[in-house]
PDB file of C-alpha atoms in Angstrom:
ATOM      1  CA  ARG A   1       0.000   0.000   0.000  1.00 74.00           C
ATOM      2  CA  LYS A   2       1.329   3.450  -0.905  1.00 81.00           C
ATOM      3  CA  GLU A   3       1.920   5.838   1.968  1.00 90.00           C
ATOM      4  CA  VAL A   4      -0.227   8.523   0.344  1.00 94.00           C
ATOM      5  CA  GLU A   5      -2.847   7.607  -2.241  1.00 95.00           C
ATOM      6  CA  GLN A   6      -4.848   9.789  -4.581  1.00 96.00           C
ATOM      7  CA  ASP A   7      -7.103   9.121  -7.523  1.00 92.00           C
ATOM      8  CA  PRO A   8      -5.000  10.310 -10.497  1.00 90.00           C
ATOM      9  CA  GLY A   9      -8.083  11.358 -12.491  1.00 89.00           C
ATOM     10  CA  PRO A  10      -8.381  13.145 -14.788  1.00 94.00           C
ATOM     11  CA  PHE A  11     -11.454  14.883 -13.476  1.00 95.00           C
ATOM     12  CA  ASN A  12     -13.111  16.790 -16.316  1.00 97.00           C
ATOM     13  CA  VAL A  13     -15.743  19.166 -14.952  1.00 97.00           C
ATOM     14  CA  PRO A  14     -17.708  22.095 -16.410  1.00 98.00           C
ATOM     15  CA  GLU A  15     -17.121  25.637 -15.246  1.00 98.00           C
ATOM     16  CA  GLY A  16     -19.089  26.390 -12.125  1.00 98.00           C
ATOM     17  CA  ALA A  17     -19.137  22.798 -10.915  1.00 98.00           C
ATOM     18  CA  THR A  18     -18.155  21.631  -7.470  1.00 98.00           C
ATOM     19  CA  VAL A  19     -15.448  18.990  -7.372  1.00 97.00           C
ATOM     20  CA  ALA A  20     -13.969  17.025  -4.471  1.00 96.00           C
ATOM     21  CA  PHE A  21     -10.691  15.161  -4.169  1.00 95.00           C
ATOM     22  CA  ASN A  22      -9.751  12.681  -1.484  1.00 95.00           C
ATOM     23  CA  CYS A  23      -6.373  11.479  -0.321  1.00 96.00           C
ATOM     24  CA  THR A  24      -5.606   8.660   2.110  1.00 96.00           C
ATOM     25  CA  TYR A  25      -2.448   8.206   4.142  1.00 95.00           C
ATOM     26  CA  SER A  26      -1.136   5.124   5.894  1.00 93.00           C
ATOM     27  CA  ASN A  27       1.027   6.467   8.737  1.00 90.00           C
ATOM     28  CA  SER A  28      -1.166   7.303  11.711  1.00 90.00           C
ATOM     29  CA  ALA A  29       1.747   9.287  13.214  1.00 87.00           C
ATOM     30  CA  SER A  30       1.518  11.867  10.426  1.00 88.00           C
ATOM     31  CA  GLN A  31       1.140  15.378  11.757  1.00 86.00           C
ATOM     32  CA  SER A  32       1.083  17.877   8.915  1.00 91.00           C
ATOM     33  CA  PHE A  33      -1.023  17.820   5.780  1.00 94.00           C
ATOM     34  CA  PHE A  34      -1.050  20.011   2.720  1.00 96.00           C
ATOM     35  CA  TRP A  35      -2.623  20.467  -0.679  1.00 97.00           C
ATOM     36  CA  TYR A  36      -0.302  21.772  -3.386  1.00 98.00           C
ATOM     37  CA  ARG A  37      -1.271  22.851  -6.860  1.00 98.00           C
ATOM     38  CA  GLN A  38       1.066  22.197  -9.793  1.00 98.00           C
ATOM     39  CA  ASP A  39       0.589  23.635 -13.245  1.00 97.00           C
ATOM     40  CA  CYS A  40       2.135  21.924 -16.242  1.00 94.00           C
ATOM     41  CA  ARG A  41       5.953  22.269 -16.230  1.00 92.00           C
ATOM     42  CA  LYS A  42       5.863  24.514 -13.164  1.00 95.00           C
ATOM     43  CA  GLU A  43       6.789  24.044  -9.539  1.00 96.00           C
ATOM     44  CA  PRO A  44       4.283  22.905  -6.883  1.00 97.00           C
ATOM     45  CA  LYS A  45       2.715  25.802  -5.001  1.00 96.00           C
ATOM     46  CA  LEU A  46       1.002  25.576  -1.640  1.00 96.00           C
ATOM     47  CA  LEU A  47      -2.755  25.785  -1.974  1.00 97.00           C
ATOM     48  CA  MET A  48      -3.709  25.089   1.633  1.00 95.00           C
ATOM     49  CA  SER A  49      -2.404  23.576   4.819  1.00 94.00           C
ATOM     50  CA  VAL A  50      -4.973  21.212   6.309  1.00 94.00           C
ATOM     51  CA  TYR A  51      -5.895  21.496   9.965  1.00 85.00           C
ATOM     52  CA  SER A  52      -7.848  19.173  12.221  1.00 85.00           C
ATOM     53  CA  SER A  53     -10.661  21.673  12.452  1.00 86.00           C
ATOM     54  CA  GLY A  54     -10.856  22.021   8.672  1.00 88.00           C
ATOM     55  CA  ASN A  55     -10.174  25.234   6.870  1.00 92.00           C
ATOM     56  CA  GLU A  56     -11.606  27.323   4.084  1.00 94.00           C
ATOM     57  CA  ASP A  57     -10.057  29.825   1.721  1.00 94.00           C
ATOM     58  CA  GLY A  58     -12.545  31.353  -0.648  1.00 96.00           C
ATOM     59  CA  ARG A  59     -13.825  28.625  -2.963  1.00 98.00           C
ATOM     60  CA  PHE A  60     -11.520  26.003  -1.453  1.00 98.00           C
ATOM     61  CA  THR A  61     -12.250  23.902   1.634  1.00 97.00           C
ATOM     62  CA  ALA A  62      -9.921  21.310   3.133  1.00 97.00           C
ATOM     63  CA  GLN A  63     -10.857  18.705   5.713  1.00 96.00           C
ATOM     64  CA  LEU A  64      -8.858  16.219   7.753  1.00 95.00           C
ATOM     65  CA  ASN A  65     -10.279  12.987   9.144  1.00 94.00           C
ATOM     66  CA  ARG A  66      -7.671  11.449  11.435  1.00 93.00           C
ATOM     67  CA  ALA A  67      -9.806   8.466  12.396  1.00 93.00           C
ATOM     68  CA  SER A  68     -10.146   7.360   8.782  1.00 94.00           C
ATOM     69  CA  GLN A  69      -6.769   8.786   7.755  1.00 94.00           C
ATOM     70  CA  TYR A  70      -7.866  10.866   4.837  1.00 93.00           C
ATOM     71  CA  ILE A  71      -7.868  14.462   3.768  1.00 96.00           C
ATOM     72  CA  SER A  72     -10.137  16.106   1.258  1.00 96.00           C
ATOM     73  CA  LEU A  73     -10.221  19.177  -0.932  1.00 97.00           C
ATOM     74  CA  LEU A  74     -13.449  20.730  -2.157  1.00 97.00           C
ATOM     75  CA  ILE A  75     -13.447  23.290  -4.948  1.00 98.00           C
ATOM     76  CA  ARG A  76     -16.672  25.219  -5.457  1.00 98.00           C
ATOM     77  CA  ASP A  77     -17.653  27.227  -8.535  1.00 98.00           C
ATOM     78  CA  SER A  78     -14.761  25.844 -10.594  1.00 98.00           C
ATOM     79  CA  LYS A  79     -12.920  28.268 -12.870  1.00 98.00           C
ATOM     80  CA  LEU A  80     -10.959  27.473 -16.026  1.00 98.00           C
ATOM     81  CA  SER A  81      -7.870  28.647 -14.146  1.00 97.00           C
ATOM     82  CA  ASP A  82      -8.349  25.863 -11.580  1.00 98.00           C
ATOM     83  CA  SER A  83      -7.175  23.359 -14.204  1.00 98.00           C
ATOM     84  CA  ALA A  84      -4.003  21.846 -12.723  1.00 98.00           C
ATOM     85  CA  THR A  85      -2.684  18.834 -10.838  1.00 97.00           C
ATOM     86  CA  TYR A  86      -3.491  18.805  -7.132  1.00 98.00           C
ATOM     87  CA  LEU A  87      -0.914  17.096  -4.944  1.00 98.00           C
ATOM     88  CA  CYS A  88      -1.692  15.745  -1.502  1.00 97.00           C
ATOM     89  CA  VAL A  89       1.374  16.014   0.746  1.00 96.00           C
ATOM     90  CA  VAL A  90       1.857  14.501   4.185  1.00 94.00           C
ATOM     91  CA  ASN A  91       4.748  15.220   6.541  1.00 90.00           C
ATOM     92  CA  SER A  92       5.274  11.817   8.025  1.00 74.00           C
ATOM     93  CA  PRO A  93       6.142  11.930  10.850  1.00 71.00           C
ATOM     94  CA  SER A  94       6.890  15.456  11.996  1.00 62.00           C
ATOM     95  CA  GLY A  95      10.481  16.589  12.176  1.00 67.00           C
ATOM     96  CA  THR A  96      11.832  13.902   9.845  1.00 81.00           C
ATOM     97  CA  TYR A  97      11.890  16.147   6.788  1.00 90.00           C
ATOM     98  CA  LYS A  98      10.082  13.446   4.849  1.00 90.00           C
ATOM     99  CA  TYR A  99       7.232  14.969   2.913  1.00 93.00           C
ATOM    100  CA  ILE A 100       5.338  12.183   1.174  1.00 92.00           C
ATOM    101  CA  PHE A 101       3.636  13.162  -2.070  1.00 95.00           C
ATOM    102  CA  GLY A 102       0.586  11.542  -3.532  1.00 96.00           C
ATOM    103  CA  THR A 103       0.596  10.881  -7.267  1.00 95.00           C
ATOM    104  CA  GLY A 104      -1.539  13.963  -7.838  1.00 96.00           C
ATOM    105  CA  THR A 105      -5.055  14.381  -9.200  1.00 96.00           C
ATOM    106  CA  ARG A 106      -5.448  16.064 -12.565  1.00 97.00           C
ATOM    107  CA  LEU A 107      -8.325  18.496 -12.880  1.00 97.00           C
ATOM    108  CA  LYS A 108      -9.520  19.981 -16.150  1.00 97.00           C
ATOM    109  CA  VAL A 109     -12.258  22.582 -15.998  1.00 98.00           C
ATOM    110  CA  LEU A 110     -14.124  22.848 -19.285  1.00 97.00           C
ATOM    111  CA  ALA A 111     -15.779  25.947 -20.727  1.00 95.00           C
TER     112      ALA A 111
ATOM    113  CA  ASP B   1       6.966  35.153  -7.184  1.00 55.00           C
ATOM    114  CA  THR B   2       8.863  32.344  -5.480  1.00 63.00           C
ATOM    115  CA  GLU B   3      11.175  33.127  -2.573  1.00 92.00           C
ATOM    116  CA  VAL B   4      13.420  30.222  -3.491  1.00 97.00           C
ATOM    117  CA  THR B   5      15.594  31.022  -6.485  1.00 97.00           C
ATOM    118  CA  GLN B   6      17.078  28.355  -8.709  1.00 98.00           C
ATOM    119  CA  THR B   7      19.623  28.704 -11.489  1.00 98.00           C
ATOM    120  CA  PRO B   8      19.853  27.863 -14.270  1.00 98.00           C
ATOM    121  CA  LYS B   9      16.225  27.451 -15.348  1.00 97.00           C
ATOM    122  CA  HIS B  10      17.270  25.206 -18.223  1.00 97.00           C
ATOM    123  CA  LEU B  11      20.405  23.122 -18.692  1.00 96.00           C
ATOM    124  CA  VAL B  12      21.486  20.829 -21.501  1.00 96.00           C
ATOM    125  CA  MET B  13      24.560  18.713 -20.890  1.00 94.00           C
ATOM    126  CA  GLY B  14      26.387  15.783 -22.365  1.00 91.00           C
ATOM    127  CA  MET B  15      27.121  12.632 -20.427  1.00 90.00           C
ATOM    128  CA  THR B  16      30.746  13.627 -19.864  1.00 89.00           C
ATOM    129  CA  ASN B  17      30.060  17.166 -18.679  1.00 90.00           C
ATOM    130  CA  LYS B  18      30.255  18.534 -15.144  1.00 95.00           C
ATOM    131  CA  LYS B  19      27.688  21.130 -14.204  1.00 96.00           C
ATOM    132  CA  SER B  20      26.008  22.483 -11.083  1.00 97.00           C
ATOM    133  CA  LEU B  21      22.518  23.531 -10.121  1.00 98.00           C
ATOM    134  CA  LYS B  22      22.188  26.332  -7.592  1.00 98.00           C
ATOM    135  CA  CYS B  23      19.490  27.248  -5.119  1.00 98.00           C
ATOM    136  CA  GLU B  24      19.172  30.225  -2.793  1.00 98.00           C
ATOM    137  CA  GLN B  25      16.611  31.238  -0.176  1.00 97.00           C
ATOM    138  CA  HIS B  26      16.475  34.173   2.216  1.00 92.00           C
ATOM    139  CA  MET B  27      13.561  33.121   4.382  1.00 94.00           C
ATOM    140  CA  GLY B  28      15.796  32.018   7.261  1.00 94.00           C
ATOM    141  CA  HIS B  29      14.901  28.381   6.675  1.00 95.00           C
ATOM    142  CA  ARG B  30      17.403  25.882   8.020  1.00 95.00           C
ATOM    143  CA  ALA B  31      16.195  22.884   6.002  1.00 96.00           C
ATOM    144  CA  MET B  32      16.771  22.658   2.274  1.00 97.00           C
ATOM    145  CA  TYR B  33      15.811  19.899  -0.137  1.00 98.00           C
ATOM    146  CA  TRP B  34      16.518  18.579  -3.607  1.00 98.00           C
ATOM    147  CA  TYR B  35      13.700  16.805  -5.432  1.00 98.00           C
ATOM    148  CA  LYS B  36      13.660  15.210  -8.865  1.00 98.00           C
ATOM    149  CA  GLN B  37      10.447  15.198 -10.888  1.00 97.00           C
ATOM    150  CA  LYS B  38       9.740  13.299 -14.086  1.00 97.00           C
ATOM    151  CA  ALA B  39       6.763  14.110 -16.296  1.00 94.00           C
ATOM    152  CA  LYS B  40       3.365  13.161 -14.870  1.00 92.00           C
ATOM    153  CA  LYS B  41       4.972  11.922 -11.624  1.00 95.00           C
ATOM    154  CA  PRO B  42       5.163  13.511  -8.181  1.00 95.00           C
ATOM    155  CA  PRO B  43       8.441  14.954  -6.900  1.00 97.00           C
ATOM    156  CA  GLU B  44      10.879  12.379  -5.520  1.00 96.00           C
ATOM    157  CA  LEU B  45      13.095  13.322  -2.609  1.00 96.00           C
ATOM    158  CA  MET B  46      16.834  13.150  -3.262  1.00 97.00           C
ATOM    159  CA  PHE B  47      18.604  14.971  -0.419  1.00 97.00           C
ATOM    160  CA  VAL B  48      17.806  17.003   2.682  1.00 97.00           C
ATOM    161  CA  TYR B  49      20.120  19.334   4.544  1.00 97.00           C
ATOM    162  CA  SER B  50      19.170  20.531   7.998  1.00 95.00           C
ATOM    163  CA  TYR B  51      21.325  23.082   9.800  1.00 96.00           C
ATOM    164  CA  GLU B  52      23.762  22.790   6.893  1.00 96.00           C
ATOM    165  CA  LYS B  53      24.343  19.088   7.481  1.00 96.00           C
ATOM    166  CA  LEU B  54      23.204  16.277   5.212  1.00 96.00           C
ATOM    167  CA  SER B  55      20.238  14.655   6.934  1.00 94.00           C
ATOM    168  CA  ILE B  56      18.802  12.476   4.224  1.00 94.00           C
ATOM    169  CA  ASN B  57      20.269  10.868   1.120  1.00 95.00           C
ATOM    170  CA  GLU B  58      17.619   8.743  -0.578  1.00 94.00           C
ATOM    171  CA  SER B  59      20.174   6.327  -2.064  1.00 93.00           C
ATOM    172  CA  VAL B  60      20.944   8.752  -4.844  1.00 96.00           C
ATOM    173  CA  PRO B  61      23.707   7.700  -7.300  1.00 96.00           C
ATOM    174  CA  SER B  62      27.066   9.347  -6.640  1.00 96.00           C
ATOM    175  CA  ARG B  63      26.948  11.168  -9.968  1.00 97.00           C
ATOM    176  CA  PHE B  64      24.727  13.610  -8.031  1.00 98.00           C
ATOM    177  CA  SER B  65      26.668  15.407  -5.302  1.00 98.00           C
ATOM    178  CA  PRO B  66      24.932  17.910  -3.015  1.00 98.00           C
ATOM    179  CA  GLU B  67      26.608  20.742  -1.182  1.00 98.00           C
ATOM    180  CA  CYS B  68      25.313  23.252   1.355  1.00 97.00           C
ATOM    181  CA  PRO B  69      27.902  26.058   1.628  1.00 96.00           C
ATOM    182  CA  ASN B  70      25.797  28.071   4.092  1.00 95.00           C
ATOM    183  CA  SER B  71      22.273  28.329   5.451  1.00 93.00           C
ATOM    184  CA  SER B  72      20.999  30.163   2.357  1.00 96.00           C
ATOM    185  CA  LEU B  73      22.621  28.180  -0.422  1.00 98.00           C
ATOM    186  CA  LEU B  74      22.252  24.672  -1.774  1.00 98.00           C
ATOM    187  CA  ASN B  75      24.070  23.248  -4.769  1.00 98.00           C
ATOM    188  CA  LEU B  76      23.719  20.041  -6.732  1.00 98.00           C
ATOM    189  CA  HIS B  77      26.838  19.024  -8.611  1.00 98.00           C
ATOM    190  CA  LEU B  78      26.290  16.848 -11.658  1.00 97.00           C
ATOM    191  CA  HIS B  79      28.861  14.592 -13.291  1.00 95.00           C
ATOM    192  CA  ALA B  80      28.665  11.763 -15.799  1.00 94.00           C
ATOM    193  CA  LEU B  81      24.893  11.821 -15.931  1.00 95.00           C
ATOM    194  CA  GLN B  82      22.748   9.477 -17.987  1.00 95.00           C
ATOM    195  CA  PRO B  83      19.907  10.422 -20.365  1.00 96.00           C
ATOM    196  CA  GLU B  84      17.412   8.974 -17.850  1.00 97.00           C
ATOM    197  CA  ASP B  85      18.522  11.683 -15.402  1.00 97.00           C
ATOM    198  CA  SER B  86      16.736  14.238 -17.575  1.00 97.00           C
ATOM    199  CA  ALA B  87      14.050  15.755 -15.346  1.00 97.00           C
ATOM    200  CA  LEU B  88      12.913  18.848 -13.482  1.00 98.00           C
ATOM    201  CA  TYR B  89      15.101  19.362 -10.408  1.00 98.00           C
ATOM    202  CA  LEU B  90      13.294  21.222  -7.666  1.00 98.00           C
ATOM    203  CA  CYS B  91      14.878  22.902  -4.674  1.00 98.00           C
ATOM    204  CA  ALA B  92      12.721  23.505  -1.622  1.00 98.00           C
ATOM    205  CA  SER B  93      13.151  24.913   1.863  1.00 97.00           C
ATOM    206  CA  SER B  94      11.314  24.755   5.156  1.00 95.00           C
ATOM    207  CA  HIS B  95      11.759  25.433   8.828  1.00 93.00           C
ATOM    208  CA  ALA B  96      13.957  22.906  10.572  1.00 91.00           C
ATOM    209  CA  GLY B  97      13.307  20.973  13.764  1.00 85.00           C
ATOM    210  CA  ARG B  98      10.062  19.485  14.979  1.00 81.00           C
ATOM    211  CA  ASN B  99       7.573  21.759  13.230  1.00 82.00           C
ATOM    212  CA  THR B 100       8.830  22.143   9.705  1.00 87.00           C
ATOM    213  CA  GLY B 101       5.637  23.584   8.264  1.00 90.00           C
ATOM    214  CA  GLU B 102       5.164  23.809   4.538  1.00 93.00           C
ATOM    215  CA  LEU B 103       7.682  23.334   1.783  1.00 95.00           C
ATOM    216  CA  PHE B 104       8.542  26.333  -0.373  1.00 96.00           C
ATOM    217  CA  PHE B 105       9.664  25.354  -3.869  1.00 97.00           C
ATOM    218  CA  GLY B 106      11.827  27.120  -6.384  1.00 97.00           C
ATOM    219  CA  GLU B 107      10.775  27.234 -10.024  1.00 97.00           C
ATOM    220  CA  GLY B 108      13.045  24.320 -10.816  1.00 97.00           C
ATOM    221  CA  SER B 109      15.914  23.617 -13.179  1.00 98.00           C
ATOM    222  CA  ARG B 110      14.917  21.626 -16.232  1.00 98.00           C
ATOM    223  CA  LEU B 111      17.796  19.325 -17.112  1.00 97.00           C
ATOM    224  CA  THR B 112      18.292  17.518 -20.406  1.00 97.00           C
ATOM    225  CA  VAL B 113      21.117  14.989 -20.678  1.00 96.00           C
ATOM    226  CA  LEU B 114      22.127  14.115 -24.222  1.00 94.00           C
TER     227      LEU B 114
END
């Protein structure tokens, strides 16, 4: 079993749609969780850190479920510019400098 | 704009060449990373320096040689590379210690080995 698993997609959705991605992780000692966005041939950029209480930033909402060991990302009112690969990243465990990347989920928002 | 600066952005080299990739950050981070990324794959960790000392080497071939001259700089020396080493090389930094927080990435150096 991979340490961090994501559905690779692609997810093709129309503009304005709501789309959700899930990511599961295997190490229950994991402490820090992140969603990164990566555009084609560019570097990953932090989209959101994920906290136990959940967090929201505009159209984006991230949730953490420690009991089931998954994190989620919800994108509301999708824009064409949201088309990218979304990487789930887990720091496992804290202080080891090992950030485990999921394979990424490709999203394409269609006009 | 990224706060981690990598040079060069593009590099083409032959298998007998020696070249270096450079990375600089001025965020006061004491952990710096080299990742390798192939197309349609996630970044793979190569090396980590924390407090200017090599903390992690993910069994990387010796033709890749990292160096951390000071807390702001990270180099990756390349020698006798193979065509399969062609990839995007990403430098990243973070806080060091127990709570490292998020990774900050540079724009990457795209390497082609002929």
